[in-house]
PDB file of C-alpha atoms in Angstrom:
ATOM      1  CA  THR A   1       0.000   0.000   0.000  1.00 56.00           C
ATOM      2  CA  GLN A   2       1.396   3.347  -1.073  1.00 63.00           C
ATOM      3  CA  LEU A   3       1.533   5.917   1.708  1.00 82.00           C
ATOM      4  CA  LEU A   4       1.247   8.757  -0.805  1.00 93.00           C
ATOM      5  CA  GLU A   5      -1.205   8.248  -3.657  1.00 95.00           C
ATOM      6  CA  GLN A   6      -0.957  10.345  -6.777  1.00 97.00           C
ATOM      7  CA  SER A   7      -3.689  10.879  -9.323  1.00 97.00           C
ATOM      8  CA  PRO A   8      -3.989  10.544 -12.132  1.00 97.00           C
ATOM      9  CA  GLN A   9      -1.499   7.744 -12.702  1.00 96.00           C
ATOM     10  CA  PHE A  10      -1.159   8.625 -16.384  1.00 96.00           C
ATOM     11  CA  LEU A  11      -2.103  11.766 -18.264  1.00 97.00           C
ATOM     12  CA  SER A  12      -1.762  12.551 -21.941  1.00 97.00           C
ATOM     13  CA  ILE A  13      -2.891  15.983 -23.078  1.00 96.00           C
ATOM     14  CA  GLN A  14      -2.442  18.395 -25.944  1.00 97.00           C
ATOM     15  CA  GLU A  15       0.132  21.174 -25.833  1.00 97.00           C
ATOM     16  CA  GLY A  16      -1.371  24.360 -24.416  1.00 97.00           C
ATOM     17  CA  GLU A  17      -3.841  22.664 -22.082  1.00 97.00           C
ATOM     18  CA  ASN A  18      -3.830  23.000 -18.314  1.00 97.00           C
ATOM     19  CA  LEU A  19      -3.577  20.100 -15.885  1.00 97.00           C
ATOM     20  CA  THR A  20      -3.520  19.299 -12.183  1.00 98.00           C
ATOM     21  CA  VAL A  21      -1.814  16.394 -10.446  1.00 98.00           C
ATOM     22  CA  TYR A  22      -2.844  15.419  -6.937  1.00 98.00           C
ATOM     23  CA  CYS A  23      -0.884  13.848  -4.105  1.00 97.00           C
ATOM     24  CA  ASN A  24      -2.905  12.518  -1.178  1.00 96.00           C
ATOM     25  CA  SER A  25      -2.143  10.807   2.109  1.00 95.00           C
ATOM     26  CA  SER A  26      -3.765  10.021   5.422  1.00 92.00           C
ATOM     27  CA  SER A  27      -0.498  10.961   7.132  1.00 91.00           C
ATOM     28  CA  VAL A  28       0.733  14.402   8.113  1.00 93.00           C
ATOM     29  CA  PHE A  29       4.085  15.470   6.719  1.00 92.00           C
ATOM     30  CA  SER A  30       6.438  18.216   7.820  1.00 91.00           C
ATOM     31  CA  SER A  31       7.220  18.961   4.191  1.00 91.00           C
ATOM     32  CA  LEU A  32       6.131  17.978   0.725  1.00 94.00           C
ATOM     33  CA  GLN A  33       8.449  17.932  -2.228  1.00 94.00           C
ATOM     34  CA  TRP A  34       7.774  17.612  -5.935  1.00 97.00           C
ATOM     35  CA  TYR A  35      10.227  16.036  -8.345  1.00 96.00           C
ATOM     36  CA  ARG A  36      10.381  15.431 -12.084  1.00 96.00           C
ATOM     37  CA  GLN A  37      12.203  12.419 -13.449  1.00 96.00           C
ATOM     38  CA  GLU A  38      13.304  11.667 -16.990  1.00 93.00           C
ATOM     39  CA  PRO A  39      13.760   8.048 -18.147  1.00 91.00           C
ATOM     40  CA  GLY A  40      17.078   6.569 -17.019  1.00 91.00           C
ATOM     41  CA  GLU A  41      17.907   9.496 -14.747  1.00 93.00           C
ATOM     42  CA  GLY A  42      17.550  10.431 -11.106  1.00 94.00           C
ATOM     43  CA  PRO A  43      14.678  12.707  -9.974  1.00 95.00           C
ATOM     44  CA  VAL A  44      15.208  16.459  -9.966  1.00 93.00           C
ATOM     45  CA  LEU A  45      13.699  18.593  -7.211  1.00 93.00           C
ATOM     46  CA  LEU A  46      11.146  21.166  -8.371  1.00 95.00           C
ATOM     47  CA  VAL A  47       9.928  22.613  -5.081  1.00 94.00           C
ATOM     48  CA  THR A  48       9.611  22.064  -1.335  1.00 92.00           C
ATOM     49  CA  VAL A  49       6.572  23.291   0.599  1.00 93.00           C
ATOM     50  CA  VAL A  50       6.562  23.251   4.382  1.00 92.00           C
ATOM     51  CA  THR A  51       3.628  25.324   5.635  1.00 92.00           C
ATOM     52  CA  GLY A  52      -0.008  24.200   5.518  1.00 94.00           C
ATOM     53  CA  GLY A  53      -1.814  26.180   2.817  1.00 95.00           C
ATOM     54  CA  GLU A  54       1.442  27.314   1.245  1.00 95.00           C
ATOM     55  CA  VAL A  55       1.416  28.082  -2.489  1.00 97.00           C
ATOM     56  CA  LYS A  56       4.576  28.306  -4.565  1.00 97.00           C
ATOM     57  CA  LYS A  57       4.917  29.210  -8.212  1.00 97.00           C
ATOM     58  CA  LEU A  58       7.677  28.183 -10.562  1.00 95.00           C
ATOM     59  CA  LYS A  59       7.002  29.775 -13.964  1.00 96.00           C
ATOM     60  CA  ARG A  60       3.998  27.834 -15.317  1.00 97.00           C
ATOM     61  CA  LEU A  61       3.926  25.426 -12.358  1.00 97.00           C
ATOM     62  CA  THR A  62       1.906  26.130  -9.210  1.00 98.00           C
ATOM     63  CA  PHE A  63       2.335  23.964  -6.132  1.00 98.00           C
ATOM     64  CA  GLN A  64       0.027  23.925  -3.116  1.00 97.00           C
ATOM     65  CA  PHE A  65       0.366  22.222   0.250  1.00 96.00           C
ATOM     66  CA  GLY A  66      -2.927  21.316   1.907  1.00 96.00           C
ATOM     67  CA  ASP A  67      -3.964  23.105   5.102  1.00 95.00           C
ATOM     68  CA  ALA A  68      -3.642  19.879   7.098  1.00 95.00           C
ATOM     69  CA  ARG A  69      -0.299  19.018   5.449  1.00 94.00           C
ATOM     70  CA  LYS A  70      -1.665  15.695   4.201  1.00 95.00           C
ATOM     71  CA  ASP A  71      -2.046  16.512   0.531  1.00 95.00           C
ATOM     72  CA  SER A  72      -0.612  18.619  -2.257  1.00 97.00           C
ATOM     73  CA  SER A  73      -1.314  19.564  -5.837  1.00 97.00           C
ATOM     74  CA  LEU A  74       0.718  20.547  -8.860  1.00 98.00           C
ATOM     75  CA  HIS A  75      -0.956  22.661 -11.524  1.00 98.00           C
ATOM     76  CA  ILE A  76       0.660  23.243 -14.895  1.00 98.00           C
ATOM     77  CA  THR A  77      -0.608  26.048 -17.109  1.00 98.00           C
ATOM     78  CA  ALA A  78      -0.259  25.881 -20.887  1.00 98.00           C
ATOM     79  CA  ALA A  79       1.602  22.581 -20.890  1.00 97.00           C
ATOM     80  CA  GLN A  80       4.503  22.160 -23.289  1.00 96.00           C
ATOM     81  CA  PRO A  81       6.129  19.007 -24.705  1.00 95.00           C
ATOM     82  CA  GLY A  82       9.151  19.730 -22.493  1.00 95.00           C
ATOM     83  CA  ASP A  83       6.936  19.132 -19.450  1.00 96.00           C
ATOM     84  CA  THR A  84       6.712  15.446 -20.353  1.00 96.00           C
ATOM     85  CA  GLY A  85       8.071  13.183 -17.622  1.00 96.00           C
ATOM     86  CA  LEU A  86       7.333  11.342 -14.398  1.00 97.00           C
ATOM     87  CA  TYR A  87       6.170  13.658 -11.625  1.00 97.00           C
ATOM     88  CA  LEU A  88       6.710  12.474  -8.085  1.00 97.00           C
ATOM     89  CA  CYS A  89       5.601  13.944  -4.801  1.00 97.00           C
ATOM     90  CA  ALA A  90       7.497  13.019  -1.650  1.00 95.00           C
ATOM     91  CA  GLY A  91       6.628  13.546   1.995  1.00 93.00           C
ATOM     92  CA  GLY A  92       9.202  14.436   4.612  1.00 90.00           C
ATOM     93  CA  TYR A  93       9.286  14.081   8.384  1.00 83.00           C
ATOM     94  CA  SER A  94      10.592  16.524  10.961  1.00 74.00           C
ATOM     95  CA  SER A  95      12.512  13.895  12.893  1.00 70.00           C
ATOM     96  CA  ALA A  96      14.691  12.613  10.061  1.00 69.00           C
ATOM     97  CA  SER A  97      15.813  13.557   6.610  1.00 77.00           C
ATOM     98  CA  LYS A  98      14.258  10.573   4.847  1.00 86.00           C
ATOM     99  CA  ILE A  99      11.380  11.144   2.431  1.00 90.00           C
ATOM    100  CA  ILE A 100       8.721   8.800   1.096  1.00 92.00           C
ATOM    101  CA  PHE A 101       7.805   9.017  -2.566  1.00 95.00           C
ATOM    102  CA  GLY A 102       4.307   8.992  -3.975  1.00 95.00           C
ATOM    103  CA  SER A 103       3.068   6.548  -6.578  1.00 94.00           C
ATOM    104  CA  GLY A 104       3.956   8.876  -9.461  1.00 96.00           C
ATOM    105  CA  THR A 105       2.143  10.530 -12.369  1.00 97.00           C
ATOM    106  CA  ARG A 106       3.392   9.934 -15.881  1.00 96.00           C
ATOM    107  CA  LEU A 107       2.688  13.000 -17.983  1.00 97.00           C
ATOM    108  CA  SER A 108       2.830  13.143 -21.769  1.00 97.00           C
ATOM    109  CA  ILE A 109       2.294  16.379 -23.665  1.00 96.00           C
ATOM    110  CA  ARG A 110       1.461  15.988 -27.348  1.00 94.00           C
ATOM    111  CA  PRO A 111       2.679  18.712 -29.734  1.00 91.00           C
TER     112      PRO A 111
ATOM    113  CA  GLY B   1      27.294  22.450  -6.992  1.00 71.00           C
ATOM    114  CA  ALA B   2      25.765  19.533  -5.036  1.00 85.00           C
ATOM    115  CA  VAL B   3      26.534  16.800  -7.533  1.00 92.00           C
ATOM    116  CA  VAL B   4      26.074  13.123  -6.772  1.00 96.00           C
ATOM    117  CA  SER B   5      27.568  10.442  -8.986  1.00 97.00           C
ATOM    118  CA  GLN B   6      26.943   6.715  -9.207  1.00 97.00           C
ATOM    119  CA  HIS B   7      29.146   3.995 -10.600  1.00 97.00           C
ATOM    120  CA  PRO B   8      28.572   1.971 -12.631  1.00 97.00           C
ATOM    121  CA  SER B   9      25.702   3.429 -14.627  1.00 97.00           C
ATOM    122  CA  ARG B  10      24.813   0.005 -15.980  1.00 97.00           C
ATOM    123  CA  VAL B  11      25.810  -3.480 -14.917  1.00 97.00           C
ATOM    124  CA  ILE B  12      24.863  -6.908 -16.147  1.00 97.00           C
ATOM    125  CA  CYS B  13      25.734  -9.902 -14.011  1.00 96.00           C
ATOM    126  CA  LYS B  14      25.005 -13.591 -13.749  1.00 96.00           C
ATOM    127  CA  SER B  15      22.618 -14.972 -11.187  1.00 97.00           C
ATOM    128  CA  GLY B  16      24.376 -15.796  -7.922  1.00 96.00           C
ATOM    129  CA  THR B  17      27.104 -13.182  -8.197  1.00 97.00           C
ATOM    130  CA  SER B  18      27.480 -10.015  -6.119  1.00 97.00           C
ATOM    131  CA  VAL B  19      27.437  -6.491  -7.469  1.00 97.00           C
ATOM    132  CA  LYS B  20      28.722  -3.321  -5.792  1.00 97.00           C
ATOM    133  CA  ILE B  21      27.284   0.103  -6.624  1.00 98.00           C
ATOM    134  CA  GLU B  22      29.052   3.280  -5.513  1.00 97.00           C
ATOM    135  CA  CYS B  23      27.418   6.589  -4.618  1.00 97.00           C
ATOM    136  CA  ARG B  24      29.662   9.634  -4.267  1.00 96.00           C
ATOM    137  CA  SER B  25      28.945  13.222  -3.292  1.00 94.00           C
ATOM    138  CA  LEU B  26      31.429  15.121  -5.440  1.00 94.00           C
ATOM    139  CA  ASP B  27      31.464  18.595  -3.936  1.00 90.00           C
ATOM    140  CA  PHE B  28      29.974  18.243  -0.474  1.00 90.00           C
ATOM    141  CA  GLN B  29      30.095  16.028   2.573  1.00 91.00           C
ATOM    142  CA  ALA B  30      27.110  13.970   3.629  1.00 90.00           C
ATOM    143  CA  THR B  31      26.571  12.133   6.881  1.00 86.00           C
ATOM    144  CA  THR B  32      23.360  10.726   5.471  1.00 90.00           C
ATOM    145  CA  MET B  33      22.758   9.071   2.145  1.00 93.00           C
ATOM    146  CA  PHE B  34      19.775   7.076   0.931  1.00 95.00           C
ATOM    147  CA  TRP B  35      19.334   4.109  -1.391  1.00 97.00           C
ATOM    148  CA  TYR B  36      16.214   3.654  -3.481  1.00 97.00           C
ATOM    149  CA  ARG B  37      15.020   1.020  -5.921  1.00 97.00           C
ATOM    150  CA  GLN B  38      12.767   1.740  -8.869  1.00 96.00           C
ATOM    151  CA  PHE B  39      11.073  -0.931 -10.969  1.00 93.00           C
ATOM    152  CA  PRO B  40       9.879  -0.124 -14.505  1.00 90.00           C
ATOM    153  CA  LYS B  41       6.891   2.203 -14.627  1.00 86.00           C
ATOM    154  CA  GLN B  42       6.919   2.557 -10.859  1.00 91.00           C
ATOM    155  CA  SER B  43       7.942   5.112  -8.264  1.00 93.00           C
ATOM    156  CA  LEU B  44      11.047   5.127  -6.073  1.00 95.00           C
ATOM    157  CA  MET B  45      10.961   2.874  -3.030  1.00 95.00           C
ATOM    158  CA  LEU B  46      13.269   3.732  -0.140  1.00 94.00           C
ATOM    159  CA  MET B  47      15.453   0.758   0.726  1.00 96.00           C
ATOM    160  CA  ALA B  48      17.678   2.110   3.466  1.00 95.00           C
ATOM    161  CA  THR B  49      19.256   5.108   5.121  1.00 93.00           C
ATOM    162  CA  SER B  50      23.035   5.028   5.013  1.00 90.00           C
ATOM    163  CA  ASN B  51      24.739   6.680   7.982  1.00 87.00           C
ATOM    164  CA  GLU B  52      28.436   7.497   7.941  1.00 86.00           C
ATOM    165  CA  GLY B  53      30.305   5.564  10.566  1.00 83.00           C
ATOM    166  CA  SER B  54      27.348   3.502  11.725  1.00 85.00           C
ATOM    167  CA  LYS B  55      25.003   0.772  10.565  1.00 89.00           C
ATOM    168  CA  ALA B  56      22.454   1.467   7.880  1.00 92.00           C
ATOM    169  CA  THR B  57      18.775   1.648   8.743  1.00 93.00           C
ATOM    170  CA  TYR B  58      16.710  -0.592   6.485  1.00 95.00           C
ATOM    171  CA  GLU B  59      13.068  -0.119   5.559  1.00 93.00           C
ATOM    172  CA  GLN B  60      10.582  -2.835   6.371  1.00 93.00           C
ATOM    173  CA  GLY B  61      10.796  -5.746   3.968  1.00 93.00           C
ATOM    174  CA  VAL B  62      14.336  -5.023   2.766  1.00 95.00           C
ATOM    175  CA  GLU B  63      16.786  -7.817   3.542  1.00 94.00           C
ATOM    176  CA  LYS B  64      19.837  -6.305   5.174  1.00 93.00           C
ATOM    177  CA  ASP B  65      21.938  -9.408   4.522  1.00 95.00           C
ATOM    178  CA  LYS B  66      21.175  -9.252   0.831  1.00 96.00           C
ATOM    179  CA  PHE B  67      21.647  -5.514   0.351  1.00 97.00           C
ATOM    180  CA  LEU B  68      24.828  -4.613   2.188  1.00 96.00           C
ATOM    181  CA  ILE B  69      25.436  -0.906   2.732  1.00 95.00           C
ATOM    182  CA  ASN B  70      28.735   0.622   3.742  1.00 92.00           C
ATOM    183  CA  HIS B  71      29.178   4.351   4.366  1.00 90.00           C
ATOM    184  CA  ALA B  72      32.847   4.501   5.239  1.00 83.00           C
ATOM    185  CA  SER B  73      33.471   8.156   4.452  1.00 90.00           C
ATOM    186  CA  LEU B  74      31.546  11.428   4.254  1.00 91.00           C
ATOM    187  CA  THR B  75      31.524  11.278   0.457  1.00 93.00           C
ATOM    188  CA  LEU B  76      31.015   7.605  -0.349  1.00 95.00           C
ATOM    189  CA  SER B  77      28.332   5.016   0.278  1.00 95.00           C
ATOM    190  CA  THR B  78      28.253   1.607  -1.368  1.00 96.00           C
ATOM    191  CA  LEU B  79      25.414  -0.827  -1.938  1.00 97.00           C
ATOM    192  CA  THR B  80      26.329  -4.459  -2.544  1.00 97.00           C
ATOM    193  CA  VAL B  81      23.658  -6.749  -3.913  1.00 97.00           C
ATOM    194  CA  THR B  82      24.749 -10.193  -2.753  1.00 97.00           C
ATOM    195  CA  SER B  83      23.842 -13.404  -4.566  1.00 96.00           C
ATOM    196  CA  ALA B  84      21.856 -11.447  -7.099  1.00 96.00           C
ATOM    197  CA  HIS B  85      18.847 -13.019  -8.790  1.00 96.00           C
ATOM    198  CA  PRO B  86      16.773 -11.875 -11.786  1.00 96.00           C
ATOM    199  CA  GLU B  87      14.144 -10.384  -9.461  1.00 95.00           C
ATOM    200  CA  ASP B  88      16.830  -7.985  -8.171  1.00 96.00           C
ATOM    201  CA  SER B  89      17.047  -6.430 -11.633  1.00 97.00           C
ATOM    202  CA  SER B  90      16.056  -2.813 -11.149  1.00 96.00           C
ATOM    203  CA  PHE B  91      17.133   0.821 -11.288  1.00 97.00           C
ATOM    204  CA  TYR B  92      19.023   1.686  -8.098  1.00 98.00           C
ATOM    205  CA  ILE B  93      19.244   5.370  -7.166  1.00 98.00           C
ATOM    206  CA  CYS B  94      21.113   7.009  -4.316  1.00 97.00           C
ATOM    207  CA  SER B  95      20.764  10.447  -2.808  1.00 95.00           C
ATOM    208  CA  ALA B  96      22.807  12.506  -0.375  1.00 93.00           C
ATOM    209  CA  VAL B  97      21.918  15.209   2.130  1.00 89.00           C
ATOM    210  CA  PRO B  98      24.605  17.869   2.554  1.00 87.00           C
ATOM    211  CA  GLY B  99      25.774  18.392   6.091  1.00 80.00           C
ATOM    212  CA  LEU B 100      27.182  16.635   9.076  1.00 68.00           C
ATOM    213  CA  ALA B 101      24.053  16.496  11.251  1.00 60.00           C
ATOM    214  CA  GLY B 102      21.062  14.170  11.106  1.00 57.00           C
ATOM    215  CA  GLY B 103      18.847  16.534   9.197  1.00 59.00           C
ATOM    216  CA  THR B 104      15.072  16.805   8.789  1.00 60.00           C
ATOM    217  CA  GLY B 105      12.505  16.122   6.111  1.00 56.00           C
ATOM    218  CA  THR B 106      12.850  19.629   4.727  1.00 61.00           C
ATOM    219  CA  ASP B 107      16.487  19.077   3.791  1.00 75.00           C
ATOM    220  CA  THR B 108      17.202  18.852   0.097  1.00 83.00           C
ATOM    221  CA  GLN B 109      18.343  15.476  -1.136  1.00 88.00           C
ATOM    222  CA  TYR B 110      20.552  15.443  -4.206  1.00 92.00           C
ATOM    223  CA  PHE B 111      20.047  12.415  -6.375  1.00 95.00           C
ATOM    224  CA  GLY B 112      22.515  10.412  -8.379  1.00 96.00           C
ATOM    225  CA  PRO B 113      21.828   9.439 -12.000  1.00 96.00           C
ATOM    226  CA  GLY B 114      20.987   5.853 -11.073  1.00 97.00           C
ATOM    227  CA  THR B 115      22.449   2.415 -11.812  1.00 98.00           C
ATOM    228  CA  ARG B 116      20.615  -0.040 -14.054  1.00 97.00           C
ATOM    229  CA  LEU B 117      21.206  -3.595 -12.761  1.00 97.00           C
ATOM    230  CA  THR B 118      20.304  -6.547 -14.945  1.00 97.00           C
ATOM    231  CA  VAL B 119      20.711 -10.025 -13.506  1.00 97.00           C
ATOM    232  CA  LEU B 120      20.676 -12.816 -16.057  1.00 96.00           C
TER     233      LEU B 120
END
């Protein structure tokens, strides 16, 4: 059983469309991180959110941490083919530096 | 800065042999490193926390006698897959947390490029 569930699992949309990826858990985390991973490579950190209700923007990407720090969302505006990849959320704990990854969302943007 | 390397990038071995994978932090020191395993089309699963100078902490369900971890210096952790079998074939990824203290969940982990292990 995955501690952090992401939805949707797969998403294929046309270039220019908007999309939202969700990351949900029954556990409370001290932080929530979002990563993007290309095939055959390690994940690359996009953002870390630490405060309940926090919203961070990174160009066309908007990240939100839920008020109860159990869930998060990633919204992409005007998706581009370069956004294609595996998006992973990961929850962190205050007592240790380990993080637990979500189930992943595979995103494909069609030109 | 904050670069993590892994060696080898790919390895193919015969069933029953042992394989060692190295994880190095190139421009920083790290008391804590992590080892993950990723099967095709799946997410990363944490295998163990590697602590410099002490025993690794393994996640539930990970056999510590099969996946030997050694973190002998502040820049190097190794994962040895002993008596490898085809079901051990996977993408192994390490990460490192800069610093000499234990750290928290808000600390940035820097990931290596991964090692593709294929056991025949």
